[in-house]
PDB file of C-alpha atoms in Angstrom:
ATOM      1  CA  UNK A   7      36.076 -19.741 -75.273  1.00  0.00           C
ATOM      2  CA  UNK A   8      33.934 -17.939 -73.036  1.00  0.00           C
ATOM      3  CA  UNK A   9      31.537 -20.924 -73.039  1.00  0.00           C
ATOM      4  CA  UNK A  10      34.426 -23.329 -72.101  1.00  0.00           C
ATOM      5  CA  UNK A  11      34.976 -21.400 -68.977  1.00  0.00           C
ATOM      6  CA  UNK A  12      31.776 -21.424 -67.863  1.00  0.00           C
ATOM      7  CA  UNK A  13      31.563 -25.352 -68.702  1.00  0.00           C
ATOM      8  CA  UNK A  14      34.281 -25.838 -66.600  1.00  0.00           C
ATOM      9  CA  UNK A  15      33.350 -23.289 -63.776  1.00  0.00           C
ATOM     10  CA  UNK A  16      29.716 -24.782 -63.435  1.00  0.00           C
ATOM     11  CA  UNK A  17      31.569 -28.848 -63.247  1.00  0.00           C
ATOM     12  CA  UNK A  18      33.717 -27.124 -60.183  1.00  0.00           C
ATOM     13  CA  UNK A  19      30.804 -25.542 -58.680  1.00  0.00           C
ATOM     14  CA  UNK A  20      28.755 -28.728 -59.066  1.00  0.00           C
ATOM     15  CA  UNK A  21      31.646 -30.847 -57.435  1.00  0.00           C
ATOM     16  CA  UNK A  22      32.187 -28.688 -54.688  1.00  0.00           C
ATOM     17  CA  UNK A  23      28.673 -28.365 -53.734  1.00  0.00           C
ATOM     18  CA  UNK A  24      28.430 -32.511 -53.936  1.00  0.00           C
ATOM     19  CA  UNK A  25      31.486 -32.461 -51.562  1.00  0.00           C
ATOM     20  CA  UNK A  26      30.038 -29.821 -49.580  1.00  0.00           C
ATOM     21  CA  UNK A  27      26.446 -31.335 -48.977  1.00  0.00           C
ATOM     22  CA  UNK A  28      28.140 -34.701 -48.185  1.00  0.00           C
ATOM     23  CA  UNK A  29      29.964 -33.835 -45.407  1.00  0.00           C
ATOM     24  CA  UNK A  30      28.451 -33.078 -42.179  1.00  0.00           C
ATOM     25  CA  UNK A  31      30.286 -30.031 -41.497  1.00  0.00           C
ATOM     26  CA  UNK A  32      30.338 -28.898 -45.160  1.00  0.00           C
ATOM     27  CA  UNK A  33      26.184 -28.597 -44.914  1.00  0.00           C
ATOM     28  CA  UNK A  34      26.918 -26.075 -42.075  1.00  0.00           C
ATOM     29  CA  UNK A  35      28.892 -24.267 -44.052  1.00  0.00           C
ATOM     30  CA  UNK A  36      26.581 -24.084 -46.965  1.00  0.00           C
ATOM     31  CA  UNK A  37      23.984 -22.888 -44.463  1.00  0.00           C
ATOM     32  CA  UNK A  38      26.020 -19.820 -42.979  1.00  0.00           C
ATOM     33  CA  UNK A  39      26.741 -18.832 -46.424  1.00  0.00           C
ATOM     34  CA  UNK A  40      23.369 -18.743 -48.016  1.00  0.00           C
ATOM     35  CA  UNK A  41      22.207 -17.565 -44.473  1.00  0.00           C
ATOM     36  CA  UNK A  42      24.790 -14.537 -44.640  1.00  0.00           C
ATOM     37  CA  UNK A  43      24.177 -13.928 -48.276  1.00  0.00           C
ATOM     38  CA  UNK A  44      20.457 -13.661 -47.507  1.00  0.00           C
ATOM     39  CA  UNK A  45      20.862 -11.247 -44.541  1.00  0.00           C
ATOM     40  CA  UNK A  46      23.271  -9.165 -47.041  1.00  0.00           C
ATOM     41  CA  UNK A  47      20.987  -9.027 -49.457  1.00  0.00           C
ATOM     42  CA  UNK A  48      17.561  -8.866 -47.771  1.00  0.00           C
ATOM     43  CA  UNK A  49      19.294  -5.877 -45.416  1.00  0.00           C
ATOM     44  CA  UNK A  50      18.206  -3.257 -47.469  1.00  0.00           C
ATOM     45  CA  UNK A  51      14.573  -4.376 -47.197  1.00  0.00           C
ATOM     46  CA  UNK A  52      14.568  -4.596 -43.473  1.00  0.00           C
ATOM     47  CA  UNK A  53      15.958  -1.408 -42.958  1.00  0.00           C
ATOM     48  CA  UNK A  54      13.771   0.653 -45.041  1.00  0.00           C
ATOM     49  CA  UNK A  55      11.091  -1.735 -43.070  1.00  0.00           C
ATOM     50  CA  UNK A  56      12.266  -0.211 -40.093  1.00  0.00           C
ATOM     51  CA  UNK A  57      12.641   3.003 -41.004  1.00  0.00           C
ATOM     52  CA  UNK A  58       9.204   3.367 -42.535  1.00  0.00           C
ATOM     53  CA  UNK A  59       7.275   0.577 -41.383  1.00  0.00           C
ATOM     54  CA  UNK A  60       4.870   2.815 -38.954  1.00  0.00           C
ATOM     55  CA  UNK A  61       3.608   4.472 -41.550  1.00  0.00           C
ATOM     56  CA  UNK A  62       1.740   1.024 -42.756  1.00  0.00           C
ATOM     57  CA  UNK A  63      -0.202   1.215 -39.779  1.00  0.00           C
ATOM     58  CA  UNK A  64      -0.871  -1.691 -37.234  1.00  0.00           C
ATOM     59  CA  UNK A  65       1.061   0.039 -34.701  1.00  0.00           C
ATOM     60  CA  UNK A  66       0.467   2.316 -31.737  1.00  0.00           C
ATOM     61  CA  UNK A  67      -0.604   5.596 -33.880  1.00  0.00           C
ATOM     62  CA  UNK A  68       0.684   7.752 -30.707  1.00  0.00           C
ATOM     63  CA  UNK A  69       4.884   5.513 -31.846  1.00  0.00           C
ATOM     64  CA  UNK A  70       6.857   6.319 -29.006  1.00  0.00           C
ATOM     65  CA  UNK A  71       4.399   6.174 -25.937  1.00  0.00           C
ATOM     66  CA  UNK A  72       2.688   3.368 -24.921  1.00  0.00           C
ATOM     67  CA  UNK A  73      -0.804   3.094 -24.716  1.00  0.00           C
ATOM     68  CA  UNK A  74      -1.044   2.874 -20.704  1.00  0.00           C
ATOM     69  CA  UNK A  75       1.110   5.797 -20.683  1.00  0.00           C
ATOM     70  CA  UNK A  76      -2.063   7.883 -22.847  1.00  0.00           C
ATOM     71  CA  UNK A  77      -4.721   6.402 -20.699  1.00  0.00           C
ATOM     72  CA  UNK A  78      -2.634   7.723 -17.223  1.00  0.00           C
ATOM     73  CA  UNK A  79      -2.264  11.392 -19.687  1.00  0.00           C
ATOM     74  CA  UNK A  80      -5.743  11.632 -19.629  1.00  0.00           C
ATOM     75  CA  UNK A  81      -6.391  11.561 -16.100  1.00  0.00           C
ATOM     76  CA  UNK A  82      -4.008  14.131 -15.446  1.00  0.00           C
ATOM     77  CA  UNK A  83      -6.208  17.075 -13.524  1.00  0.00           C
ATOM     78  CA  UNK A  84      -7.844  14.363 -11.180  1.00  0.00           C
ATOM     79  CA  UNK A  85      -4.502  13.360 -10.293  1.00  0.00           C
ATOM     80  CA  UNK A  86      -3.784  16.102  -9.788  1.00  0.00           C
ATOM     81  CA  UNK A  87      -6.210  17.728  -7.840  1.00  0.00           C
ATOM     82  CA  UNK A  88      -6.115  14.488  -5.562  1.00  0.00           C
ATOM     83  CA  UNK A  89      -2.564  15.616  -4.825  1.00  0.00           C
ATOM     84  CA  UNK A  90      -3.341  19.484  -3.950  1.00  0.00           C
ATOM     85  CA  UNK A  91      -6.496  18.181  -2.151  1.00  0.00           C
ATOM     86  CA  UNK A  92      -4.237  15.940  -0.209  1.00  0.00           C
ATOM     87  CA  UNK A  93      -1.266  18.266   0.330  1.00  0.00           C
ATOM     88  CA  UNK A  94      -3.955  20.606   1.489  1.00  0.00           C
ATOM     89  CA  UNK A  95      -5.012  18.112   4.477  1.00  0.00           C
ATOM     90  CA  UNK A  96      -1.064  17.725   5.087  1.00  0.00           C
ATOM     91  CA  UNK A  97      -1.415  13.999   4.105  1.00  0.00           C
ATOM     92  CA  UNK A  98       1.962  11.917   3.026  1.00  0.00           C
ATOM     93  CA  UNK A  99       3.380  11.983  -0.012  1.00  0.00           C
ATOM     94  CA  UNK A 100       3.126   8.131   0.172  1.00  0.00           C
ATOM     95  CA  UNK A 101      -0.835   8.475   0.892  1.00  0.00           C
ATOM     96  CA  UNK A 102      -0.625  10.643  -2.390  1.00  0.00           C
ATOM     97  CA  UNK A 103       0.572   7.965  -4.262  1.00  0.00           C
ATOM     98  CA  UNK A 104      -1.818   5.464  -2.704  1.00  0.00           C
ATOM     99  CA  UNK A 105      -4.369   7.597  -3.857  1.00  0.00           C
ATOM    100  CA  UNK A 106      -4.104   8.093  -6.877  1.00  0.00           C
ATOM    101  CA  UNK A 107      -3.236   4.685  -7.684  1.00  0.00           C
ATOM    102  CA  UNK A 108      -6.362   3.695  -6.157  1.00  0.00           C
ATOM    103  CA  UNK A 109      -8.101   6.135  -7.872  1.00  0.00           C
ATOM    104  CA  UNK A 110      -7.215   5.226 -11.261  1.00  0.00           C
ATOM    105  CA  UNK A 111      -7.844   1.494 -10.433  1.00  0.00           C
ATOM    106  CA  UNK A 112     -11.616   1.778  -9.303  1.00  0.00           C
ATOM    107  CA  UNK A 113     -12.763   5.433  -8.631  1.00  0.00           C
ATOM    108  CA  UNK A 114     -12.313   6.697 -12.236  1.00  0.00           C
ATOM    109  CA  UNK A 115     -15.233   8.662 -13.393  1.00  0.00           C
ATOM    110  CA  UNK A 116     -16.670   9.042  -9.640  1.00  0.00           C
ATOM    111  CA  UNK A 117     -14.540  12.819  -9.362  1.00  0.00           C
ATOM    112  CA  UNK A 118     -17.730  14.552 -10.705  1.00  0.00           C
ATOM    113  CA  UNK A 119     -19.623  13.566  -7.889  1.00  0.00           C
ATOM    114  CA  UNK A 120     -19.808  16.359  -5.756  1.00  0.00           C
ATOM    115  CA  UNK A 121     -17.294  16.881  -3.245  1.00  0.00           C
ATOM    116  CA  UNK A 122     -15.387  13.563  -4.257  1.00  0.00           C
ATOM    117  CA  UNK A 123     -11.518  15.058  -3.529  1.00  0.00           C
ATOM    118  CA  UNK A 124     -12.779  16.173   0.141  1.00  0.00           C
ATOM    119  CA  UNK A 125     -14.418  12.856   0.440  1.00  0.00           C
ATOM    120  CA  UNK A 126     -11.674  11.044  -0.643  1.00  0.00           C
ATOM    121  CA  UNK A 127      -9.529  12.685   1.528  1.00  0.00           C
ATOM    122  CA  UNK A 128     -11.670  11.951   4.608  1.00  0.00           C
ATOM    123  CA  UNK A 129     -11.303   7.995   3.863  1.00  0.00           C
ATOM    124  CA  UNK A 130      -7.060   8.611   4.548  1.00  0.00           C
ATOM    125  CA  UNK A 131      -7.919  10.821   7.335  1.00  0.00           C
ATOM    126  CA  UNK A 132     -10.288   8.818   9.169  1.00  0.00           C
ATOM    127  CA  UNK A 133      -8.109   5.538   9.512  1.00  0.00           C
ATOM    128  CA  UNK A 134      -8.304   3.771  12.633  1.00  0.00           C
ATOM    129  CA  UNK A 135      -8.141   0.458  14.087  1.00  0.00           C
ATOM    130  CA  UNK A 136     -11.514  -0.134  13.326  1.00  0.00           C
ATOM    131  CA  UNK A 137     -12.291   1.301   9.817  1.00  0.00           C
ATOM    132  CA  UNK A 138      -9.102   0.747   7.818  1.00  0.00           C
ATOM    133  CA  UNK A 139      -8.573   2.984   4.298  1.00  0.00           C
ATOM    134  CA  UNK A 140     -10.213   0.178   1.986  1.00  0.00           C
ATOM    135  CA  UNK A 141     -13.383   0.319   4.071  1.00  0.00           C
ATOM    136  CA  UNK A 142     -13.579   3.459   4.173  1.00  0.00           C
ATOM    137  CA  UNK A 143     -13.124   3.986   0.540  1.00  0.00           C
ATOM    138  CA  UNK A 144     -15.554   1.155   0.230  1.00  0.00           C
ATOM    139  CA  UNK A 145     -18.292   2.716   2.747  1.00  0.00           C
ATOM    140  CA  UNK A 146     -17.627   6.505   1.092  1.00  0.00           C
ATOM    141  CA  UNK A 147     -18.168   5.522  -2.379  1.00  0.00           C
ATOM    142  CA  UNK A 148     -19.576   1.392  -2.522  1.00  0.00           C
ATOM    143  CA  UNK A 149     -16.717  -0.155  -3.509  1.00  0.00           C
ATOM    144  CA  UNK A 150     -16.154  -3.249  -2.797  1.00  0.00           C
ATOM    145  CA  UNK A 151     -12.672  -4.766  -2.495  1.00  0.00           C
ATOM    146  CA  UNK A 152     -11.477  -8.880  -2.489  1.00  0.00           C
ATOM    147  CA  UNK A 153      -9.370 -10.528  -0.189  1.00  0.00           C
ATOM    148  CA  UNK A 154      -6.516 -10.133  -3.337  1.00  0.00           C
ATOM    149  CA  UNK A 155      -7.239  -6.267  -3.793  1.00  0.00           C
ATOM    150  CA  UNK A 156      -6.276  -5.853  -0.148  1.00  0.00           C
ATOM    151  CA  UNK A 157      -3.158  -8.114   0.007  1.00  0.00           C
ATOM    152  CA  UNK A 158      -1.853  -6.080  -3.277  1.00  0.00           C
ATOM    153  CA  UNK A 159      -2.351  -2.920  -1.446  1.00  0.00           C
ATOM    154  CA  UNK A 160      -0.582  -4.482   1.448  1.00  0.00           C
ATOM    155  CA  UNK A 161       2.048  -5.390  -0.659  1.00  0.00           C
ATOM    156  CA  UNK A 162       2.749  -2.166  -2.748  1.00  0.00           C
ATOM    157  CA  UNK A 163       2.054  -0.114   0.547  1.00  0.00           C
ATOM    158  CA  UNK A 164       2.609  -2.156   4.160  1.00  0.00           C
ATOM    159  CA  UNK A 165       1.327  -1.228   6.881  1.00  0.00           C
ATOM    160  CA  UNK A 166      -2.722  -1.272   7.291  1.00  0.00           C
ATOM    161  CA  UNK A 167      -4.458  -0.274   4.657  1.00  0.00           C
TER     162      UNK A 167
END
C-alpha cells in the first residue's frame, strides 16, 4: 500500500514538474522555489558564517576599525603636538587642520628633526604674497609639491595656500 502511494505521488510530481518546466512562467516558479528552499536551508550556514567567520582570518585582525583609521592612531602625539604648537602661535583652527593633514601626507617621520613643530609653524606664519604656505613648507623642509598637490589644497582649503 505504502508503495502504491508513493507510485502514484512520484507520477504527480513528475507531471507537474513536465507542466511546470514547459511553461514559461511555470520555470519562474520552479526557480523561486528551489531559490527560496536553498536560502532556507543554506541560512543556517551563512549565519554561523557571519557570526564566526573573522575568526578564519583574511580579515582586518583590528574587525571593527579600518586600517586608515590605525595608521592616523599611530600618529597621534605629532598631531597632536602640531596642534598645541599651533594653538601656542594663536594660529586657526582651520590652519590646524591644514597642518596636520599636510603633515601626515608628506612630513611623516621629519618631527624628530630638531625643532620641526616651531619650524612648521613658521611656514603658516610667514605667508605672504610672495612665499605662499606650500613653498614655504617646501623651502623649510625640501618638499616638493605638483601643480595637482596645490590645486587639492586649494580645493580642501581656498584661499592661497
Amino acid at each position: 500500500m505504502d508503495v502504491a502511494i508513493g507510485a502514484t505521488l512520484a507520477a504527480i510530481g513528475k507531471k507537474l514538474l513536465v507542466a511546470l518546466a514547459g511553461d514559461k512562467n511555470g520555470r519562474k516558479f520552479l526557480g523561486y522555489v528551489i531559490g527560496i528552499a536553498l536560502v532556507i536551508v543554506l541560512l543556517p550556514v551563512i549565519a554561523v558564517y557571519g557570526l564566526f567567520g573573522w575568526m578564519a582570518g583574511g580579515g582586518e585582525v583590528e574587525g571593527i576599525v579600518p586600517s586608515s583609521a590605525n595608521s592616523i592612531l599611530a600618529y597621534e602625539y605629532q598631531l597632536n603636538a602640531i596642534a598645541e604648537t599651533f594653538r601656542s602661535y594663536e594660529l586657526s583652527e582651520r590652519d590646524i587642520e591644514a597642518g596636520q593633514v599636510i603633515y601626515l601626507s608628506c612630513l611623516v617621520g621629519r618631527e624628530s628633526e630638531e625643532g620641526f613643530y616651531q619650524t612648521y609653524a613658521d611656514c603658516f606664519l610667514n605667508r605672504s604674497e610672495e612665499a605662499d604656505l606650500l613653498s614655504n613648507i617646501s623651502s623649510a623642509f625640501g618638499i616638493a609639491f605638483t601643480d595637482a598637490d596645490r590645486a587639492e589644497f586649494q580645493n580642501l582649503y581656498g584661499g592661497t595656500p
